[in-house]
Short mmCIF file of N, CA and C in Angstrom, two decimals:
data_model
loop_
_atom_site.label_atom_id
_atom_site.label_comp_id
_atom_site.label_asym_id
_atom_site.label_seq_id
_atom_site.Cartn_x
_atom_site.Cartn_y
_atom_site.Cartn_z
N UNK A 1259 -6.23 14.35 -15.58
CA UNK A 1259 -6.27 13.37 -14.50
C UNK A 1259 -5.11 12.38 -14.62
N UNK A 1260 -4.66 12.07 -15.84
CA UNK A 1260 -3.57 11.13 -16.05
C UNK A 1260 -2.98 11.37 -17.43
N UNK A 1261 -1.72 10.99 -17.60
CA UNK A 1261 -1.11 11.08 -18.92
C UNK A 1261 -1.63 10.00 -19.86
N UNK A 1262 -2.21 8.95 -19.29
CA UNK A 1262 -2.82 7.89 -20.08
C UNK A 1262 -4.33 8.03 -19.98
N UNK A 1263 -5.03 7.57 -21.01
CA UNK A 1263 -6.49 7.65 -21.01
C UNK A 1263 -7.07 6.55 -20.13
N UNK A 1264 -7.76 6.96 -19.08
CA UNK A 1264 -8.36 6.01 -18.14
C UNK A 1264 -9.81 5.77 -18.52
N UNK A 1265 -10.20 4.52 -18.52
CA UNK A 1265 -11.57 4.17 -18.91
C UNK A 1265 -12.52 4.47 -17.76
N UNK A 1266 -13.53 5.31 -18.02
CA UNK A 1266 -14.53 5.55 -16.97
C UNK A 1266 -15.39 4.30 -16.76
N UNK A 1267 -15.90 4.11 -15.56
CA UNK A 1267 -16.69 2.90 -15.28
C UNK A 1267 -17.87 2.72 -16.22
N UNK A 1268 -18.51 3.81 -16.62
CA UNK A 1268 -19.71 3.70 -17.45
C UNK A 1268 -19.42 3.21 -18.87
N UNK A 1269 -18.17 3.24 -19.32
CA UNK A 1269 -17.85 2.75 -20.66
C UNK A 1269 -17.02 1.46 -20.63
N UNK A 1270 -16.72 0.95 -19.45
CA UNK A 1270 -15.94 -0.28 -19.35
C UNK A 1270 -16.76 -1.46 -19.87
N UNK A 1271 -16.06 -2.40 -20.51
CA UNK A 1271 -16.72 -3.57 -21.08
C UNK A 1271 -15.95 -4.82 -20.69
N UNK A 1272 -16.63 -5.97 -20.77
CA UNK A 1272 -15.99 -7.26 -20.57
C UNK A 1272 -15.33 -7.40 -19.20
N UNK A 1273 -14.11 -7.95 -19.23
CA UNK A 1273 -13.37 -8.21 -17.99
C UNK A 1273 -13.16 -6.94 -17.19
N UNK A 1274 -12.87 -5.84 -17.88
CA UNK A 1274 -12.65 -4.58 -17.17
C UNK A 1274 -13.92 -4.16 -16.42
N UNK A 1275 -15.08 -4.30 -17.03
CA UNK A 1275 -16.33 -3.96 -16.36
C UNK A 1275 -16.53 -4.83 -15.11
N UNK A 1276 -16.17 -6.11 -15.21
CA UNK A 1276 -16.28 -7.01 -14.05
C UNK A 1276 -15.35 -6.55 -12.92
N UNK A 1277 -14.13 -6.20 -13.28
CA UNK A 1277 -13.16 -5.76 -12.27
C UNK A 1277 -13.57 -4.44 -11.65
N UNK A 1278 -14.08 -3.53 -12.46
CA UNK A 1278 -14.59 -2.27 -11.93
C UNK A 1278 -15.75 -2.51 -10.96
N UNK A 1279 -16.60 -3.48 -11.26
CA UNK A 1279 -17.72 -3.81 -10.37
C UNK A 1279 -17.19 -4.30 -9.02
N UNK A 1280 -16.12 -5.09 -9.05
CA UNK A 1280 -15.48 -5.54 -7.79
C UNK A 1280 -14.95 -4.35 -7.02
N UNK A 1281 -14.30 -3.42 -7.72
CA UNK A 1281 -13.75 -2.24 -7.06
C UNK A 1281 -14.86 -1.41 -6.43
N UNK A 1282 -15.95 -1.24 -7.17
CA UNK A 1282 -17.06 -0.45 -6.66
C UNK A 1282 -17.66 -1.09 -5.42
N UNK A 1283 -17.77 -2.42 -5.42
CA UNK A 1283 -18.30 -3.13 -4.26
C UNK A 1283 -17.39 -2.95 -3.05
N UNK A 1284 -16.08 -2.91 -3.29
CA UNK A 1284 -15.10 -2.80 -2.19
C UNK A 1284 -14.94 -1.36 -1.71
N UNK A 1285 -14.75 -0.43 -2.66
CA UNK A 1285 -14.45 0.97 -2.31
C UNK A 1285 -15.68 1.87 -2.28
N UNK A 1286 -16.76 1.45 -2.91
CA UNK A 1286 -17.94 2.31 -3.06
C UNK A 1286 -17.89 3.15 -4.32
N UNK A 1287 -16.78 3.10 -5.03
CA UNK A 1287 -16.59 3.80 -6.30
C UNK A 1287 -15.44 3.11 -7.02
N UNK A 1288 -15.06 3.62 -8.18
CA UNK A 1288 -13.90 3.10 -8.90
C UNK A 1288 -12.83 4.19 -8.85
N UNK A 1289 -11.93 4.10 -7.85
CA UNK A 1289 -10.92 5.15 -7.69
C UNK A 1289 -9.95 5.24 -8.87
N UNK A 1290 -9.29 6.36 -8.96
CA UNK A 1290 -8.34 6.59 -10.06
C UNK A 1290 -7.22 5.56 -10.09
N UNK A 1291 -6.80 5.06 -8.94
CA UNK A 1291 -5.73 4.05 -8.95
C UNK A 1291 -6.21 2.78 -9.66
N UNK A 1292 -7.46 2.40 -9.45
CA UNK A 1292 -8.02 1.23 -10.13
C UNK A 1292 -8.14 1.52 -11.63
N UNK A 1293 -8.54 2.72 -11.97
CA UNK A 1293 -8.69 3.08 -13.39
C UNK A 1293 -7.34 3.02 -14.11
N UNK A 1294 -6.27 3.44 -13.43
CA UNK A 1294 -4.95 3.35 -14.06
C UNK A 1294 -4.60 1.89 -14.32
N UNK A 1295 -4.73 1.05 -13.31
CA UNK A 1295 -4.43 -0.37 -13.51
C UNK A 1295 -5.38 -0.99 -14.53
N UNK A 1296 -6.56 -0.40 -14.71
CA UNK A 1296 -7.52 -0.89 -15.68
C UNK A 1296 -7.04 -0.80 -17.12
N UNK A 1297 -5.99 -0.03 -17.35
CA UNK A 1297 -5.39 0.02 -18.69
C UNK A 1297 -4.92 -1.37 -19.09
N UNK A 1298 -4.51 -2.15 -18.10
CA UNK A 1298 -4.11 -3.54 -18.33
C UNK A 1298 -4.96 -4.42 -17.41
N UNK A 1299 -6.12 -4.88 -17.89
CA UNK A 1299 -7.00 -5.68 -17.03
C UNK A 1299 -6.31 -6.87 -16.36
N UNK A 1300 -5.35 -7.47 -17.04
CA UNK A 1300 -4.62 -8.60 -16.44
C UNK A 1300 -3.85 -8.14 -15.20
N UNK A 1301 -3.23 -6.97 -15.28
CA UNK A 1301 -2.50 -6.47 -14.11
C UNK A 1301 -3.45 -6.01 -13.02
N UNK A 1302 -4.60 -5.45 -13.39
CA UNK A 1302 -5.60 -5.08 -12.39
C UNK A 1302 -6.09 -6.33 -11.67
N UNK A 1303 -6.35 -7.37 -12.42
CA UNK A 1303 -6.78 -8.63 -11.79
C UNK A 1303 -5.71 -9.16 -10.85
N UNK A 1304 -4.45 -9.09 -11.28
CA UNK A 1304 -3.33 -9.50 -10.42
C UNK A 1304 -3.29 -8.65 -9.16
N UNK A 1305 -3.51 -7.35 -9.30
CA UNK A 1305 -3.51 -6.44 -8.15
C UNK A 1305 -4.61 -6.85 -7.16
N UNK A 1306 -5.79 -7.18 -7.68
CA UNK A 1306 -6.89 -7.62 -6.82
C UNK A 1306 -6.56 -8.94 -6.12
N UNK A 1307 -5.85 -9.83 -6.81
CA UNK A 1307 -5.44 -11.09 -6.17
C UNK A 1307 -4.49 -10.81 -5.01
N UNK A 1308 -3.57 -9.87 -5.22
CA UNK A 1308 -2.66 -9.50 -4.13
C UNK A 1308 -3.40 -8.84 -2.97
N UNK A 1309 -4.35 -7.98 -3.31
CA UNK A 1309 -5.16 -7.35 -2.26
C UNK A 1309 -5.88 -8.44 -1.46
N UNK A 1310 -6.40 -9.43 -2.16
CA UNK A 1310 -7.08 -10.54 -1.48
C UNK A 1310 -6.14 -11.31 -0.57
N UNK A 1311 -4.92 -11.54 -1.04
CA UNK A 1311 -3.91 -12.23 -0.21
C UNK A 1311 -3.67 -11.46 1.08
N UNK A 1312 -3.44 -10.17 0.93
CA UNK A 1312 -3.13 -9.37 2.12
C UNK A 1312 -4.36 -9.12 2.99
N UNK A 1313 -5.54 -9.03 2.38
CA UNK A 1313 -6.77 -8.83 3.17
C UNK A 1313 -7.03 -10.02 4.09
N UNK A 1314 -6.61 -11.20 3.64
CA UNK A 1314 -6.81 -12.39 4.46
C UNK A 1314 -5.56 -12.83 5.21
N UNK A 1315 -4.58 -11.94 5.29
CA UNK A 1315 -3.31 -12.33 5.92
C UNK A 1315 -3.53 -12.65 7.40
N UNK A 1316 -2.99 -13.77 7.86
CA UNK A 1316 -3.25 -14.17 9.25
C UNK A 1316 -2.54 -13.32 10.31
N UNK A 1317 -1.49 -12.59 9.93
CA UNK A 1317 -0.74 -11.85 10.95
C UNK A 1317 -0.50 -10.38 10.63
N UNK A 1318 -0.56 -9.99 9.38
CA UNK A 1318 -0.33 -8.59 9.01
C UNK A 1318 -1.70 -7.92 8.86
N UNK A 1319 -2.02 -7.01 9.77
CA UNK A 1319 -3.34 -6.38 9.78
C UNK A 1319 -3.48 -5.35 8.65
N UNK A 1320 -4.73 -5.07 8.30
CA UNK A 1320 -5.01 -4.05 7.29
C UNK A 1320 -4.46 -2.70 7.72
N UNK A 1321 -4.57 -2.39 8.99
CA UNK A 1321 -4.04 -1.13 9.52
C UNK A 1321 -2.53 -1.07 9.33
N UNK A 1322 -1.84 -2.13 9.69
CA UNK A 1322 -0.38 -2.19 9.56
C UNK A 1322 0.04 -2.03 8.10
N UNK A 1323 -0.66 -2.72 7.19
CA UNK A 1323 -0.31 -2.64 5.77
C UNK A 1323 -0.56 -1.25 5.21
N UNK A 1324 -1.62 -0.58 5.66
CA UNK A 1324 -1.89 0.80 5.23
C UNK A 1324 -0.79 1.74 5.71
N UNK A 1325 -0.28 1.50 6.91
CA UNK A 1325 0.82 2.31 7.43
C UNK A 1325 2.07 2.11 6.57
N UNK A 1326 2.35 0.87 6.21
CA UNK A 1326 3.49 0.61 5.32
C UNK A 1326 3.33 1.41 4.03
N UNK A 1327 2.18 1.29 3.39
CA UNK A 1327 1.98 1.99 2.11
C UNK A 1327 2.09 3.51 2.27
N UNK A 1328 1.50 4.03 3.34
CA UNK A 1328 1.54 5.48 3.56
C UNK A 1328 2.98 5.96 3.77
N UNK A 1329 3.75 5.24 4.59
CA UNK A 1329 5.11 5.70 4.89
C UNK A 1329 6.08 5.43 3.74
N UNK A 1330 5.87 4.38 2.97
CA UNK A 1330 6.68 4.19 1.77
C UNK A 1330 6.40 5.33 0.80
N UNK A 1331 5.13 5.68 0.63
CA UNK A 1331 4.77 6.79 -0.26
C UNK A 1331 5.35 8.10 0.26
N UNK A 1332 5.30 8.31 1.56
CA UNK A 1332 5.84 9.53 2.15
C UNK A 1332 7.34 9.63 1.89
N UNK A 1333 8.03 8.51 1.99
CA UNK A 1333 9.48 8.53 1.82
C UNK A 1333 9.90 8.78 0.37
N UNK A 1334 8.98 8.58 -0.57
CA UNK A 1334 9.29 8.80 -1.98
C UNK A 1334 8.51 9.97 -2.57
N UNK A 1335 7.88 10.76 -1.70
CA UNK A 1335 7.09 11.93 -2.13
C UNK A 1335 6.01 11.55 -3.13
N UNK A 1336 5.36 10.43 -2.91
CA UNK A 1336 4.28 9.98 -3.79
C UNK A 1336 2.95 10.43 -3.18
N UNK A 1337 2.43 11.52 -3.69
CA UNK A 1337 1.25 12.13 -3.06
C UNK A 1337 -0.01 11.28 -3.19
N UNK A 1338 -0.17 10.54 -4.29
CA UNK A 1338 -1.40 9.75 -4.44
C UNK A 1338 -1.51 8.72 -3.31
N UNK A 1339 -0.51 7.86 -3.19
CA UNK A 1339 -0.59 6.78 -2.20
C UNK A 1339 -0.52 7.30 -0.77
N UNK A 1340 0.23 8.36 -0.57
CA UNK A 1340 0.29 8.95 0.77
C UNK A 1340 -1.10 9.46 1.16
N UNK A 1341 -1.74 10.19 0.27
CA UNK A 1341 -3.06 10.72 0.56
C UNK A 1341 -4.12 9.64 0.67
N UNK A 1342 -4.07 8.66 -0.23
CA UNK A 1342 -5.05 7.57 -0.24
C UNK A 1342 -4.99 6.80 1.07
N UNK A 1343 -3.78 6.42 1.49
CA UNK A 1343 -3.64 5.62 2.70
C UNK A 1343 -3.81 6.44 3.98
N UNK A 1344 -3.40 7.70 3.97
CA UNK A 1344 -3.68 8.57 5.12
C UNK A 1344 -5.18 8.69 5.31
N UNK A 1345 -5.89 8.88 4.19
CA UNK A 1345 -7.34 8.98 4.25
C UNK A 1345 -7.98 7.71 4.77
N UNK A 1346 -7.47 6.55 4.32
CA UNK A 1346 -7.99 5.28 4.78
C UNK A 1346 -7.79 5.11 6.29
N UNK A 1347 -6.59 5.46 6.76
CA UNK A 1347 -6.30 5.33 8.19
C UNK A 1347 -7.22 6.20 9.03
N UNK A 1348 -7.53 7.38 8.52
CA UNK A 1348 -8.44 8.27 9.26
C UNK A 1348 -9.89 7.82 9.12
N UNK A 1349 -10.30 7.43 7.92
CA UNK A 1349 -11.68 7.02 7.68
C UNK A 1349 -12.04 5.80 8.53
N UNK A 1350 -11.10 4.88 8.66
CA UNK A 1350 -11.34 3.68 9.47
C UNK A 1350 -11.16 3.96 10.97
N UNK A 1351 -10.79 5.20 11.29
CA UNK A 1351 -10.55 5.63 12.68
C UNK A 1351 -9.43 4.84 13.36
N UNK A 1352 -8.44 4.43 12.53
CA UNK A 1352 -7.28 3.74 13.07
C UNK A 1352 -6.27 4.74 13.61
N UNK A 1353 -6.13 5.88 12.93
CA UNK A 1353 -5.18 6.93 13.33
C UNK A 1353 -5.88 8.27 13.23
N UNK A 1354 -5.46 9.19 14.08
CA UNK A 1354 -5.92 10.58 13.95
C UNK A 1354 -4.98 11.31 12.98
N UNK A 1355 -5.39 12.48 12.53
CA UNK A 1355 -4.53 13.29 11.66
C UNK A 1355 -3.21 13.60 12.35
N UNK A 1356 -3.26 13.85 13.63
CA UNK A 1356 -2.03 14.17 14.39
C UNK A 1356 -1.10 12.96 14.45
N UNK A 1357 -1.66 11.76 14.64
CA UNK A 1357 -0.84 10.56 14.68
C UNK A 1357 -0.20 10.29 13.32
N UNK A 1358 -0.95 10.56 12.27
CA UNK A 1358 -0.42 10.36 10.92
C UNK A 1358 0.75 11.31 10.66
N UNK A 1359 0.57 12.56 11.01
CA UNK A 1359 1.65 13.54 10.80
C UNK A 1359 2.88 13.17 11.63
N UNK A 1360 2.68 12.71 12.85
CA UNK A 1360 3.81 12.31 13.70
C UNK A 1360 4.54 11.12 13.09
N UNK A 1361 3.81 10.16 12.54
CA UNK A 1361 4.42 8.99 11.90
C UNK A 1361 5.18 9.39 10.64
N UNK A 1362 4.64 10.33 9.89
CA UNK A 1362 5.33 10.79 8.68
C UNK A 1362 6.64 11.49 9.02
N UNK A 1363 6.64 12.24 10.11
CA UNK A 1363 7.88 12.93 10.53
C UNK A 1363 8.91 11.94 11.02
N UNK A 1364 8.46 10.92 11.74
CA UNK A 1364 9.35 9.89 12.26
C UNK A 1364 8.56 8.60 12.37
N UNK A 1365 8.83 7.64 11.50
CA UNK A 1365 8.07 6.39 11.53
C UNK A 1365 8.09 5.67 12.88
N UNK A 1366 9.10 5.94 13.70
CA UNK A 1366 9.13 5.34 15.03
C UNK A 1366 7.98 5.85 15.90
N UNK A 1367 7.34 6.95 15.46
CA UNK A 1367 6.19 7.49 16.19
C UNK A 1367 4.86 6.87 15.77
N UNK A 1368 4.88 5.95 14.81
CA UNK A 1368 3.63 5.32 14.37
C UNK A 1368 2.99 4.61 15.56
N UNK A 1369 1.70 4.84 15.78
CA UNK A 1369 1.05 4.24 16.94
C UNK A 1369 0.73 2.75 16.73
N UNK A 1370 1.78 1.97 16.69
CA UNK A 1370 1.69 0.52 16.54
C UNK A 1370 2.32 -0.11 17.77
N UNK A 1371 2.00 -1.37 18.03
CA UNK A 1371 2.67 -2.04 19.14
C UNK A 1371 4.13 -2.26 18.76
N UNK A 1372 4.95 -2.59 19.74
CA UNK A 1372 6.39 -2.73 19.52
C UNK A 1372 6.76 -3.74 18.46
N UNK A 1373 6.03 -4.84 18.41
CA UNK A 1373 6.32 -5.89 17.43
C UNK A 1373 6.06 -5.38 16.01
N UNK A 1374 4.90 -4.74 15.79
CA UNK A 1374 4.60 -4.21 14.46
C UNK A 1374 5.54 -3.07 14.09
N UNK A 1375 5.87 -2.25 15.07
CA UNK A 1375 6.77 -1.12 14.78
C UNK A 1375 8.13 -1.63 14.32
N UNK A 1376 8.62 -2.70 14.94
CA UNK A 1376 9.91 -3.27 14.53
C UNK A 1376 9.86 -3.75 13.09
N UNK A 1377 8.77 -4.42 12.71
CA UNK A 1377 8.65 -4.89 11.33
C UNK A 1377 8.48 -3.72 10.37
N UNK A 1378 7.72 -2.71 10.77
CA UNK A 1378 7.56 -1.51 9.94
C UNK A 1378 8.91 -0.86 9.66
N UNK A 1379 9.71 -0.66 10.69
CA UNK A 1379 11.01 -0.01 10.51
C UNK A 1379 11.93 -0.86 9.63
N UNK A 1380 11.82 -2.18 9.76
CA UNK A 1380 12.58 -3.07 8.88
C UNK A 1380 12.15 -2.88 7.43
N UNK A 1381 10.85 -2.86 7.18
CA UNK A 1381 10.34 -2.69 5.81
C UNK A 1381 10.84 -1.38 5.22
N UNK A 1382 10.74 -0.31 5.98
CA UNK A 1382 11.20 0.99 5.48
C UNK A 1382 12.69 0.98 5.19
N UNK A 1383 13.46 0.30 6.03
CA UNK A 1383 14.90 0.16 5.78
C UNK A 1383 15.14 -0.63 4.50
N UNK A 1384 14.43 -1.75 4.34
CA UNK A 1384 14.62 -2.60 3.18
C UNK A 1384 14.23 -1.92 1.87
N UNK A 1385 13.18 -1.11 1.92
CA UNK A 1385 12.73 -0.40 0.73
C UNK A 1385 13.72 0.71 0.37
N UNK A 1386 14.19 1.41 1.38
CA UNK A 1386 15.09 2.54 1.14
C UNK A 1386 16.48 2.09 0.71
N UNK A 1387 17.01 1.07 1.39
CA UNK A 1387 18.37 0.62 1.12
C UNK A 1387 18.44 -0.89 1.29
N UNK A 1388 18.01 -1.65 0.29
CA UNK A 1388 17.96 -3.11 0.44
C UNK A 1388 19.31 -3.74 0.77
N UNK A 1389 20.39 -3.10 0.36
CA UNK A 1389 21.72 -3.66 0.63
C UNK A 1389 22.11 -3.54 2.10
N UNK A 1390 21.37 -2.74 2.86
CA UNK A 1390 21.71 -2.56 4.27
C UNK A 1390 21.07 -3.63 5.17
N UNK A 1391 20.17 -4.43 4.63
CA UNK A 1391 19.51 -5.47 5.42
C UNK A 1391 20.52 -6.57 5.75
N UNK A 1392 20.52 -7.00 7.01
CA UNK A 1392 21.48 -8.00 7.47
C UNK A 1392 20.77 -9.20 8.09
N UNK A 1393 21.53 -10.26 8.29
CA UNK A 1393 21.02 -11.44 8.98
C UNK A 1393 20.56 -11.08 10.39
N UNK A 1394 21.25 -10.12 11.01
CA UNK A 1394 20.86 -9.69 12.36
C UNK A 1394 19.47 -9.05 12.36
N UNK A 1395 19.13 -8.33 11.29
CA UNK A 1395 17.79 -7.75 11.19
C UNK A 1395 16.73 -8.84 11.20
N UNK A 1396 16.96 -9.88 10.42
CA UNK A 1396 16.01 -10.99 10.33
C UNK A 1396 15.95 -11.73 11.67
N UNK A 1397 17.08 -11.97 12.26
CA UNK A 1397 17.14 -12.66 13.55
C UNK A 1397 16.35 -11.90 14.61
N UNK A 1398 16.53 -10.59 14.65
CA UNK A 1398 15.82 -9.77 15.65
C UNK A 1398 14.30 -9.85 15.46
N UNK A 1399 13.86 -9.85 14.21
CA UNK A 1399 12.42 -9.95 13.94
C UNK A 1399 11.88 -11.33 14.33
N UNK A 1400 12.64 -12.36 14.05
CA UNK A 1400 12.23 -13.71 14.44
C UNK A 1400 12.16 -13.83 15.96
N UNK A 1401 13.10 -13.21 16.65
CA UNK A 1401 13.14 -13.29 18.12
C UNK A 1401 11.92 -12.66 18.77
N UNK A 1402 11.27 -11.72 18.09
CA UNK A 1402 10.06 -11.10 18.68
C UNK A 1402 8.78 -11.73 18.13
N UNK A 1403 8.94 -12.81 17.36
CA UNK A 1403 7.78 -13.59 16.96
C UNK A 1403 7.33 -13.52 15.52
N UNK A 1404 8.08 -12.81 14.67
CA UNK A 1404 7.70 -12.78 13.25
C UNK A 1404 8.26 -14.00 12.56
N UNK A 1405 7.46 -14.59 11.67
CA UNK A 1405 7.92 -15.73 10.87
C UNK A 1405 8.60 -15.21 9.60
N UNK A 1406 9.29 -16.10 8.92
CA UNK A 1406 9.91 -15.72 7.65
C UNK A 1406 8.85 -15.29 6.63
N UNK A 1407 7.69 -15.94 6.64
CA UNK A 1407 6.61 -15.56 5.74
C UNK A 1407 6.16 -14.14 6.04
N UNK A 1408 5.98 -13.81 7.33
CA UNK A 1408 5.57 -12.46 7.71
C UNK A 1408 6.59 -11.42 7.25
N UNK A 1409 7.85 -11.71 7.48
CA UNK A 1409 8.93 -10.78 7.12
C UNK A 1409 8.96 -10.59 5.60
N UNK A 1410 8.88 -11.69 4.88
CA UNK A 1410 8.89 -11.62 3.41
C UNK A 1410 7.67 -10.86 2.90
N UNK A 1411 6.49 -11.24 3.39
CA UNK A 1411 5.26 -10.59 2.91
C UNK A 1411 5.25 -9.10 3.21
N UNK A 1412 5.72 -8.70 4.38
CA UNK A 1412 5.73 -7.28 4.73
C UNK A 1412 6.66 -6.49 3.81
N UNK A 1413 7.87 -7.02 3.57
CA UNK A 1413 8.79 -6.31 2.68
C UNK A 1413 8.30 -6.36 1.23
N UNK A 1414 7.71 -7.47 0.82
CA UNK A 1414 7.14 -7.54 -0.53
C UNK A 1414 6.03 -6.50 -0.69
N UNK A 1415 5.25 -6.29 0.35
CA UNK A 1415 4.18 -5.29 0.30
C UNK A 1415 4.78 -3.89 0.14
N UNK A 1416 5.83 -3.61 0.89
CA UNK A 1416 6.49 -2.31 0.78
C UNK A 1416 7.14 -2.11 -0.58
N UNK A 1417 7.77 -3.16 -1.10
CA UNK A 1417 8.42 -3.07 -2.41
C UNK A 1417 7.37 -2.88 -3.51
N UNK A 1418 6.26 -3.58 -3.40
CA UNK A 1418 5.18 -3.43 -4.39
C UNK A 1418 4.59 -2.02 -4.32
N UNK A 1419 4.50 -1.49 -3.09
CA UNK A 1419 4.00 -0.12 -2.93
C UNK A 1419 4.93 0.86 -3.65
N UNK A 1420 6.22 0.62 -3.58
CA UNK A 1420 7.17 1.48 -4.27
C UNK A 1420 6.93 1.44 -5.78
N UNK A 1421 6.75 0.25 -6.33
CA UNK A 1421 6.49 0.11 -7.77
C UNK A 1421 5.19 0.81 -8.15
N UNK A 1422 4.17 0.65 -7.34
CA UNK A 1422 2.88 1.29 -7.60
C UNK A 1422 3.01 2.80 -7.55
N UNK A 1423 3.76 3.31 -6.58
CA UNK A 1423 3.99 4.75 -6.49
C UNK A 1423 4.64 5.28 -7.76
N UNK A 1424 5.59 4.54 -8.30
CA UNK A 1424 6.25 4.96 -9.54
C UNK A 1424 5.23 5.08 -10.66
N UNK A 1425 4.35 4.10 -10.79
CA UNK A 1425 3.33 4.14 -11.85
C UNK A 1425 2.41 5.34 -11.67
N UNK A 1426 1.90 5.54 -10.47
CA UNK A 1426 0.96 6.64 -10.22
C UNK A 1426 1.64 7.99 -10.46
N UNK A 1427 2.87 8.12 -10.02
CA UNK A 1427 3.57 9.40 -10.18
C UNK A 1427 3.97 9.65 -11.63
N UNK A 1428 4.49 8.63 -12.30
CA UNK A 1428 4.92 8.80 -13.69
C UNK A 1428 3.75 9.16 -14.60
N UNK A 1429 2.60 8.54 -14.35
CA UNK A 1429 1.44 8.80 -15.20
C UNK A 1429 0.53 9.89 -14.66
N UNK A 1430 0.99 10.56 -13.59
CA UNK A 1430 0.30 11.75 -13.03
C UNK A 1430 -1.15 11.47 -12.61
N UNK A 1431 -1.34 10.36 -11.93
CA UNK A 1431 -2.68 10.04 -11.42
C UNK A 1431 -2.97 10.95 -10.24
N UNK A 1432 -4.13 11.56 -10.26
CA UNK A 1432 -4.54 12.49 -9.21
C UNK A 1432 -5.38 11.78 -8.18
N UNK A 1433 -5.24 12.19 -6.92
CA UNK A 1433 -6.06 11.66 -5.85
C UNK A 1433 -7.51 11.95 -6.17
N UNK A 1434 -8.36 10.99 -5.94
CA UNK A 1434 -9.79 11.15 -6.25
C UNK A 1434 -10.34 12.41 -5.60
N UNK A 1435 -11.14 13.12 -6.36
CA UNK A 1435 -11.72 14.36 -5.86
C UNK A 1435 -10.84 15.59 -6.08
N UNK A 1436 -9.61 15.37 -6.59
CA UNK A 1436 -8.70 16.51 -6.82
C UNK A 1436 -8.83 17.02 -8.23
#
């Protein structure tokens, strides 16, 4: 399941057991991605704090953030996060399988409104080639109503997804049920 030994929920103790209980309450189980982060309970707790920040974000929707994670994972061939977020988008009935495949082939096909699509394409550009981001990119996003906080948070979410993909792929974490 992983190159590192992941603690099963039934043997977790202390802080890790508390964090696993939070994951179970949120996801209905303790997914493999949580178990990997559980190797370092401090980082798992930090991950949950970030999830909380984005879950309560006033302008970036859960659907939009899942699309960012899915397409960042798709662009880096990270099967865990691509599958996890594709599944979430379908389970929540936000996207159909056909819409997901169309977005993976061309992110401009993501079924988002024009404002979200513009920010999505910016995030994907920034993650792929951060040196290509220009003042004009930021200006265009501001002109359609995104704040600097929104722009920063969206790109930070994409960048963090890239780092997470590296961890999951390097340590060979398998999608739950695989």
